[in-house]
mmCIF file with all atom_site columns, C-alpha atoms in Angstrom:
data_model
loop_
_atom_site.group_PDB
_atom_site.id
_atom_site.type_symbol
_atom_site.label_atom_id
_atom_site.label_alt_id
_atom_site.label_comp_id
_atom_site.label_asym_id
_atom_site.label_entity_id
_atom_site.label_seq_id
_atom_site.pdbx_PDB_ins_code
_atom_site.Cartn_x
_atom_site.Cartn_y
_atom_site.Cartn_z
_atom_site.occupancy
_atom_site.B_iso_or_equiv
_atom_site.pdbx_formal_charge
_atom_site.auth_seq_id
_atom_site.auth_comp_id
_atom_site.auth_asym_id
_atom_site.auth_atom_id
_atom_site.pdbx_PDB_model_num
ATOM 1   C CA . UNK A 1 1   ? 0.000   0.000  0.000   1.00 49.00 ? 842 UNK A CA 1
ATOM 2   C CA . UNK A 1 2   ? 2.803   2.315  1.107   1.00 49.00 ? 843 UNK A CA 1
ATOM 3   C CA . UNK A 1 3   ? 4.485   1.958  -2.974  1.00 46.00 ? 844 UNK A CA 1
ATOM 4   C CA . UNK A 1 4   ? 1.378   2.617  -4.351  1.00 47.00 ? 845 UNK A CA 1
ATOM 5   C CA . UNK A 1 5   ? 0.518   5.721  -2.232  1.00 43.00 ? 846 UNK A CA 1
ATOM 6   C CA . UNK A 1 6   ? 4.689   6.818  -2.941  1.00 40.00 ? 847 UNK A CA 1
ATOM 7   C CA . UNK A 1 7   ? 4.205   6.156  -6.563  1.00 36.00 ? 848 UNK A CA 1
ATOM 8   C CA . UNK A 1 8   ? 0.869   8.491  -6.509  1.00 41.00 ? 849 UNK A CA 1
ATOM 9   C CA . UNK A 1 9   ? 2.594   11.310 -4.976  1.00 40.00 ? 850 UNK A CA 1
ATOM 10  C CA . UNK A 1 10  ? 5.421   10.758 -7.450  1.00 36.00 ? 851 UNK A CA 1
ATOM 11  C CA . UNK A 1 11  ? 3.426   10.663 -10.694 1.00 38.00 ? 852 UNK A CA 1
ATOM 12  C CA . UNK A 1 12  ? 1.288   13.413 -9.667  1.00 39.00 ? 853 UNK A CA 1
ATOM 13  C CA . UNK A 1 13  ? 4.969   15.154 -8.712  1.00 41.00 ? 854 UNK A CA 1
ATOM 14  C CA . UNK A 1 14  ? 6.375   15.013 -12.032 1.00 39.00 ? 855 UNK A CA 1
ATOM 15  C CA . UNK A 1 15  ? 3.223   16.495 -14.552 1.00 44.00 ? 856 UNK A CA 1
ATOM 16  C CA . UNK A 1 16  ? 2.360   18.870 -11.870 1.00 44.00 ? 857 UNK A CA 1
ATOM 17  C CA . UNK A 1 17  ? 5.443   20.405 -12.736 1.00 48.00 ? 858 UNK A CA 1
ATOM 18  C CA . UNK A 1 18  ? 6.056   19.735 -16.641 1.00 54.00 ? 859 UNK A CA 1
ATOM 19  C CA . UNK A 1 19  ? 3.484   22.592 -17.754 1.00 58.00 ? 860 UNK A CA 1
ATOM 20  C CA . UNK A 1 20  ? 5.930   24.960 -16.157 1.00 69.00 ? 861 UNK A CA 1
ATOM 21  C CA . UNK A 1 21  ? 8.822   23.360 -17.392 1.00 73.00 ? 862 UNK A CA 1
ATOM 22  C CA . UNK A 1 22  ? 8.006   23.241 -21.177 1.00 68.00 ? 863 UNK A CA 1
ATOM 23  C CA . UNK A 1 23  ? 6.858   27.101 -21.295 1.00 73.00 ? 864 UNK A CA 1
ATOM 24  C CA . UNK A 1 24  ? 10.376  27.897 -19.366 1.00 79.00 ? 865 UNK A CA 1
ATOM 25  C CA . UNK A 1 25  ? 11.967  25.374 -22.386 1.00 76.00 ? 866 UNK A CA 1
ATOM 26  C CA . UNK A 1 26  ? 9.867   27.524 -25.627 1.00 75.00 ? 867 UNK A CA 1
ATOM 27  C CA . UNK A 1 27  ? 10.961  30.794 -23.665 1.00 81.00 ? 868 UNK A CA 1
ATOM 28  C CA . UNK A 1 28  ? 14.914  29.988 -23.520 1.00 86.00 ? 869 UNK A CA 1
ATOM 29  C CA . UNK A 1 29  ? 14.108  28.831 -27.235 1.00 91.00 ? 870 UNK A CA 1
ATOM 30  C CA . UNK A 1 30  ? 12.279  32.065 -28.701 1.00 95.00 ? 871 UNK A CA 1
ATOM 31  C CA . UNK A 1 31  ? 15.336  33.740 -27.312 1.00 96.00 ? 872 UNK A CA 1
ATOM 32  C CA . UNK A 1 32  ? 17.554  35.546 -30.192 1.00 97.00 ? 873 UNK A CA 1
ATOM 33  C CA . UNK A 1 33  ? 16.366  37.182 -33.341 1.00 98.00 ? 874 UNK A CA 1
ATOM 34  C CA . UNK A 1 34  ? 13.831  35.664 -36.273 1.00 98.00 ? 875 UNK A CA 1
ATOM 35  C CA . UNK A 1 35  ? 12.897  36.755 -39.522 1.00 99.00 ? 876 UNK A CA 1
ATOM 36  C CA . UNK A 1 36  ? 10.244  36.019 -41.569 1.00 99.00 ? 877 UNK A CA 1
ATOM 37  C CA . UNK A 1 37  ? 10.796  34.055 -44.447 1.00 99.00 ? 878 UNK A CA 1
ATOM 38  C CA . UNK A 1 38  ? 7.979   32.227 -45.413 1.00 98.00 ? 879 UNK A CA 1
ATOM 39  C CA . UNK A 1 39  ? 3.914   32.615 -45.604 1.00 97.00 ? 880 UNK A CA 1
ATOM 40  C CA . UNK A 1 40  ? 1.063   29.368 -45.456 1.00 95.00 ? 881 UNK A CA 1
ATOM 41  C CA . UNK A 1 41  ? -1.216  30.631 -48.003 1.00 90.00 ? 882 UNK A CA 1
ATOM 42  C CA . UNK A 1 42  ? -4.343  29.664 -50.327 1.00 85.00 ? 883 UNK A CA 1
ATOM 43  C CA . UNK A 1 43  ? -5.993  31.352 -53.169 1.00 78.00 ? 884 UNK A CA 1
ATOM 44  C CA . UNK A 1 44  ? -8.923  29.322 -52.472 1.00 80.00 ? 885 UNK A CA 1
ATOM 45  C CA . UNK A 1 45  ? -7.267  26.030 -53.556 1.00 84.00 ? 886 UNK A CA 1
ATOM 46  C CA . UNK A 1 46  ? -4.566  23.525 -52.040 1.00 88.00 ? 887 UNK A CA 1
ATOM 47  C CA . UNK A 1 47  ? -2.330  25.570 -49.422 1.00 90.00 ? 888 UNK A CA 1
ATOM 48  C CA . UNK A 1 48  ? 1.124   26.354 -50.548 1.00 93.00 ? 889 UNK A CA 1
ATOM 49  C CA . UNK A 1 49  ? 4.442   27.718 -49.185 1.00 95.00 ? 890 UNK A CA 1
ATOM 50  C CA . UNK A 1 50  ? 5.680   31.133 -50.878 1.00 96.00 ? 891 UNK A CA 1
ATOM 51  C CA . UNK A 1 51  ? 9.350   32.891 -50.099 1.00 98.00 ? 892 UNK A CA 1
ATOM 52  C CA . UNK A 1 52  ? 8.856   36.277 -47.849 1.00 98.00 ? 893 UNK A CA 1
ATOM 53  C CA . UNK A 1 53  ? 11.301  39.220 -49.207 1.00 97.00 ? 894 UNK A CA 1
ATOM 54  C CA . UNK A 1 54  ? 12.066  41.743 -46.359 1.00 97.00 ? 895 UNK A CA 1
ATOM 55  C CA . UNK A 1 55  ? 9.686   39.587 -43.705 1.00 98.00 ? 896 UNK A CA 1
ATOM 56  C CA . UNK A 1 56  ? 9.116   41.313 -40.299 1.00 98.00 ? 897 UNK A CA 1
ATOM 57  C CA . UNK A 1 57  ? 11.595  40.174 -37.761 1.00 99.00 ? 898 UNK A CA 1
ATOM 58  C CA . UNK A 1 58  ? 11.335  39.488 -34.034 1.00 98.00 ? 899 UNK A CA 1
ATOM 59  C CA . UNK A 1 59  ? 13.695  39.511 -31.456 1.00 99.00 ? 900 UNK A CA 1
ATOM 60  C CA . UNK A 1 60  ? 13.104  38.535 -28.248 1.00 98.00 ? 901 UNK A CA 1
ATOM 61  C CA . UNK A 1 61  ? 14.660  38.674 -24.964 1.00 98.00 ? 902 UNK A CA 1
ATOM 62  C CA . UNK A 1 62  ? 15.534  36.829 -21.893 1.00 96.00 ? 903 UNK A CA 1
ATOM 63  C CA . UNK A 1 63  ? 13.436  38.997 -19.584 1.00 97.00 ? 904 UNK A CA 1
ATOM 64  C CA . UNK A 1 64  ? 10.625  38.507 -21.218 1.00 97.00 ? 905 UNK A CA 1
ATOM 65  C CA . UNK A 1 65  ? 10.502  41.520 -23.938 1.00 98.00 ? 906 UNK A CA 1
ATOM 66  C CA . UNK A 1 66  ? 10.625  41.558 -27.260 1.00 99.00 ? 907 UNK A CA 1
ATOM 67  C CA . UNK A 1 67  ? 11.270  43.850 -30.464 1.00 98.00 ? 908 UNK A CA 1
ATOM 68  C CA . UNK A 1 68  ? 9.282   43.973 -33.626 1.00 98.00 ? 909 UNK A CA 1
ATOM 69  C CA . UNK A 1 69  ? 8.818   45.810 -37.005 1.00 98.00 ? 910 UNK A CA 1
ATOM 70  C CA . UNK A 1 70  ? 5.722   44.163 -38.146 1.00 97.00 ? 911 UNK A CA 1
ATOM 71  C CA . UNK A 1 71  ? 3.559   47.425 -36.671 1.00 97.00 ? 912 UNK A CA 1
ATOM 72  C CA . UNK A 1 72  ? 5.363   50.941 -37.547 1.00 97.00 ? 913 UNK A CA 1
ATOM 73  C CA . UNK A 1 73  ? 2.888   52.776 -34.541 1.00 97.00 ? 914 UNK A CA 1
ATOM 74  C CA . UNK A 1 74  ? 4.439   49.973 -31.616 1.00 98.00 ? 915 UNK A CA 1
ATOM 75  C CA . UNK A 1 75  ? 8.023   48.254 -31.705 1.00 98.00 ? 916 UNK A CA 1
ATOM 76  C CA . UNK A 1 76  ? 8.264   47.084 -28.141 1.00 98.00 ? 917 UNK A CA 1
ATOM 77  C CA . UNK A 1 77  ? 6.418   44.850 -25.931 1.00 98.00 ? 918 UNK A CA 1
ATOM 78  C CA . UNK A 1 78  ? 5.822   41.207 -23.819 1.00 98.00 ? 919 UNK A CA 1
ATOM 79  C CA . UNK A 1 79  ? 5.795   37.907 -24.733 1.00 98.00 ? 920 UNK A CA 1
ATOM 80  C CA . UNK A 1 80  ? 5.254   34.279 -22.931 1.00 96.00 ? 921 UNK A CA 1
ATOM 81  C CA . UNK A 1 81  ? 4.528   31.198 -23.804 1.00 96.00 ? 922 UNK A CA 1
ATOM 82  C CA . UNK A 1 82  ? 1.922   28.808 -22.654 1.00 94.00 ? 923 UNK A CA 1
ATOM 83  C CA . UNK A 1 83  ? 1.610   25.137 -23.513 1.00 91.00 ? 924 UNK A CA 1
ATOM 84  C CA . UNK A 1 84  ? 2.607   25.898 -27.425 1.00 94.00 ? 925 UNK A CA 1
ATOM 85  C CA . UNK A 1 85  ? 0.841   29.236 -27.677 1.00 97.00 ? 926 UNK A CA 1
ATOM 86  C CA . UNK A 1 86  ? 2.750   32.310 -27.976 1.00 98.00 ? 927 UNK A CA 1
ATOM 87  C CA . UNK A 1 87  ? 1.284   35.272 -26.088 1.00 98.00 ? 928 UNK A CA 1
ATOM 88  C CA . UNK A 1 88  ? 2.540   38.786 -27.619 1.00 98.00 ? 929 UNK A CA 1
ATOM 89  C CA . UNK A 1 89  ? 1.081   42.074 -25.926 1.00 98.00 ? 930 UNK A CA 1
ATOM 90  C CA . UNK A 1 90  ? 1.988   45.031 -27.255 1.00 98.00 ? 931 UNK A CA 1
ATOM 91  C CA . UNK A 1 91  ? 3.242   47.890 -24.577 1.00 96.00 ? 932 UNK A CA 1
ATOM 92  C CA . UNK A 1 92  ? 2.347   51.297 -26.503 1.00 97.00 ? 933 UNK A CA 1
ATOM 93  C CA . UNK A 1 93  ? -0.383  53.484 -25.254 1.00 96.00 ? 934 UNK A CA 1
ATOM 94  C CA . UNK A 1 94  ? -3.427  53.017 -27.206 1.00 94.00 ? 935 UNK A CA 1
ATOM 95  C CA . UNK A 1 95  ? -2.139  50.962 -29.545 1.00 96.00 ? 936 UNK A CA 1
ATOM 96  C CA . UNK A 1 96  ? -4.282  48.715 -30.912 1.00 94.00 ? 937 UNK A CA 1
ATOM 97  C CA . UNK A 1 97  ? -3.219  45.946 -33.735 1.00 96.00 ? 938 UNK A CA 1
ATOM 98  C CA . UNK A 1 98  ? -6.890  44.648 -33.926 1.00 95.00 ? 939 UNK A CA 1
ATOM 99  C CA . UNK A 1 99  ? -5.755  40.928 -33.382 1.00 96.00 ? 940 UNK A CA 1
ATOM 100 C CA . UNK A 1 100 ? -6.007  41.068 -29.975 1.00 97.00 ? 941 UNK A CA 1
ATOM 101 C CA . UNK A 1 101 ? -8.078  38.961 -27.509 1.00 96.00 ? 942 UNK A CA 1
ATOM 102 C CA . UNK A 1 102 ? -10.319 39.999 -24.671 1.00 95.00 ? 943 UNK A CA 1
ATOM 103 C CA . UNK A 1 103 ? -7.187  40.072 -22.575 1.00 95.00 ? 944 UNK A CA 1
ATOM 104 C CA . UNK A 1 104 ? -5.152  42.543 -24.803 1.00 96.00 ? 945 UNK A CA 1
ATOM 105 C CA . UNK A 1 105 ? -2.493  39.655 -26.129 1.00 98.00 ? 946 UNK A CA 1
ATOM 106 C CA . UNK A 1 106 ? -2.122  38.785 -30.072 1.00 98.00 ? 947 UNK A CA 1
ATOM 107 C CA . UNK A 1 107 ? -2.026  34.969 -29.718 1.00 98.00 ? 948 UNK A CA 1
ATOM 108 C CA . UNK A 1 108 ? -0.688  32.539 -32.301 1.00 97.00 ? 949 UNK A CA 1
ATOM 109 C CA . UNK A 1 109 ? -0.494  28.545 -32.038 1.00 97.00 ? 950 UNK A CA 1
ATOM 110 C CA . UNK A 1 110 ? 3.464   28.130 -32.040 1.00 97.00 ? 951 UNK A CA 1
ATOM 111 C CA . UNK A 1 111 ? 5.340   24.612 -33.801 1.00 97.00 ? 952 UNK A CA 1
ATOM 112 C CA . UNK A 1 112 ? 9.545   24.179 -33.250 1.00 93.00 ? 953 UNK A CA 1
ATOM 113 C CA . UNK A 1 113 ? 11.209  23.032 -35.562 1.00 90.00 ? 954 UNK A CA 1
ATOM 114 C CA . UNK A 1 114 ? 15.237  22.293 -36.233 1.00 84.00 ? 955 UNK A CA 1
ATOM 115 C CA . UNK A 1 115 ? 15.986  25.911 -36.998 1.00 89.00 ? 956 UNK A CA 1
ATOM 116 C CA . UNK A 1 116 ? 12.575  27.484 -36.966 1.00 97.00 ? 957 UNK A CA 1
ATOM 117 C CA . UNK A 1 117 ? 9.260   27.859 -35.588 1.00 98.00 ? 958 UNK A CA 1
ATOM 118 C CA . UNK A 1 118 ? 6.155   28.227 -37.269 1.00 98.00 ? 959 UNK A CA 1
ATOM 119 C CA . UNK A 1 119 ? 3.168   30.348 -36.057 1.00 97.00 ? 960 UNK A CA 1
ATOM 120 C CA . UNK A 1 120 ? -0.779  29.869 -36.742 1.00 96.00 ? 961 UNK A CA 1
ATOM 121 C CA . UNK A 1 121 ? -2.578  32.863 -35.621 1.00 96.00 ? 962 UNK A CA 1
ATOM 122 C CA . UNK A 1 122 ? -5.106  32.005 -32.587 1.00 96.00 ? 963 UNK A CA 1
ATOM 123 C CA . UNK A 1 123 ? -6.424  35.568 -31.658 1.00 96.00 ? 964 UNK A CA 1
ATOM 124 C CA . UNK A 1 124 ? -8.164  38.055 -33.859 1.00 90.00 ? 965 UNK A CA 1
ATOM 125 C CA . UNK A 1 125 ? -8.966  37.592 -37.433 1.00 87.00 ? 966 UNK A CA 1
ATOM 126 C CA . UNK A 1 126 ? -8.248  34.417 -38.137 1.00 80.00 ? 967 UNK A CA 1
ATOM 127 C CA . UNK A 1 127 ? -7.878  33.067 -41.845 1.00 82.00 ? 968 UNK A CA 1
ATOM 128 C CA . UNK A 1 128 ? -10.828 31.070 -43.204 1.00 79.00 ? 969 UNK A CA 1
ATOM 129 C CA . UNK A 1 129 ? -8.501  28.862 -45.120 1.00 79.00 ? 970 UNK A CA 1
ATOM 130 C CA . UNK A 1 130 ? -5.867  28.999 -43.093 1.00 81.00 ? 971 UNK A CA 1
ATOM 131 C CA . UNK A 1 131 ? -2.521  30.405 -42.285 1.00 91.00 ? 972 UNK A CA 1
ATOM 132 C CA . UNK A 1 132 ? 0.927   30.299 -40.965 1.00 95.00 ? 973 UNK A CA 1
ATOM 133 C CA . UNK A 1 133 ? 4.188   31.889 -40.594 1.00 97.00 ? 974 UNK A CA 1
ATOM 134 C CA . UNK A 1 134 ? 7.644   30.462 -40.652 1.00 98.00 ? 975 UNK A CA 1
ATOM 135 C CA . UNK A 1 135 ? 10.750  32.207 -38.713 1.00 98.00 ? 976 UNK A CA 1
ATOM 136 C CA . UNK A 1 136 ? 14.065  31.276 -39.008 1.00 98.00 ? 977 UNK A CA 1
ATOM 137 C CA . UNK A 1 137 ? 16.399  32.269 -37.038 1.00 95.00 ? 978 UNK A CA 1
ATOM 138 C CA . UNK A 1 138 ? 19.142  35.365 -37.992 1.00 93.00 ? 979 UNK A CA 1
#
């Protein structure tokens, strides 16, 4: 009876724990500067991969900020992570991107790869057919 109860508290130890873990893991990944290099798209067909020239780029930070050029009106802001979503608010007064959610953070479903990560945006307009971003690392 004793190993069973010690095996509970052990196995309810280690995933009570791993949620944690894996957003601290994404973080320390996300860490460095990205670029934009390739769109997701459709023209109403079969989805397709097309080359980005002068993609936005990203760079985020240990301490949780990050830089961007995808919105001219707000450069700066926060970012976390949270079970393979990427949280991104924005930190400029009244700036609104108009992809936000009903707690003021653009979200986007977020896939590691090798060398990249792709994004799916999860917040705002989202595309009927379908969309995603790939990042590679500068």
């Amino acid at each position: 009876m004793r190993k069973i109860i010690g095996l509970s508290i052990l196995f309810f130890g280690l995933f009570s724990c791993g949620s944690d873990e894996t957003n601290e893991i994404l973080n320390a990944e996300l860490i460095g500067e990205w670029k934009l290099t390739e769109a997701y798209i459709s023209a109403g067909g079969p989805q397709y991969w097309v080359d980005v020239e002068n993609g936005e780029e990203f760079m985020f930070f240990e301490n949780g900020l990050f830089n961007s050029n995808r919105f001219s009106e707000c450069t700066t802001g926060t970012f976390s992570t949270e079970q393979n979503e990427l949280l991104l608010r924005y930190n400029c007064n009244g700036f609104e991107s108009g992809s936000e959610n009903e707690d003021g953070y653009i979200t986007y479903d977020l896939n590691f790869e090798f060398d990249y990560f792709i994004i799916t945006p999860s917040s705002g307009p989202i595309c009927i057919e379908g969309c995603s971003y790939k990042y590679r690392k500068k």
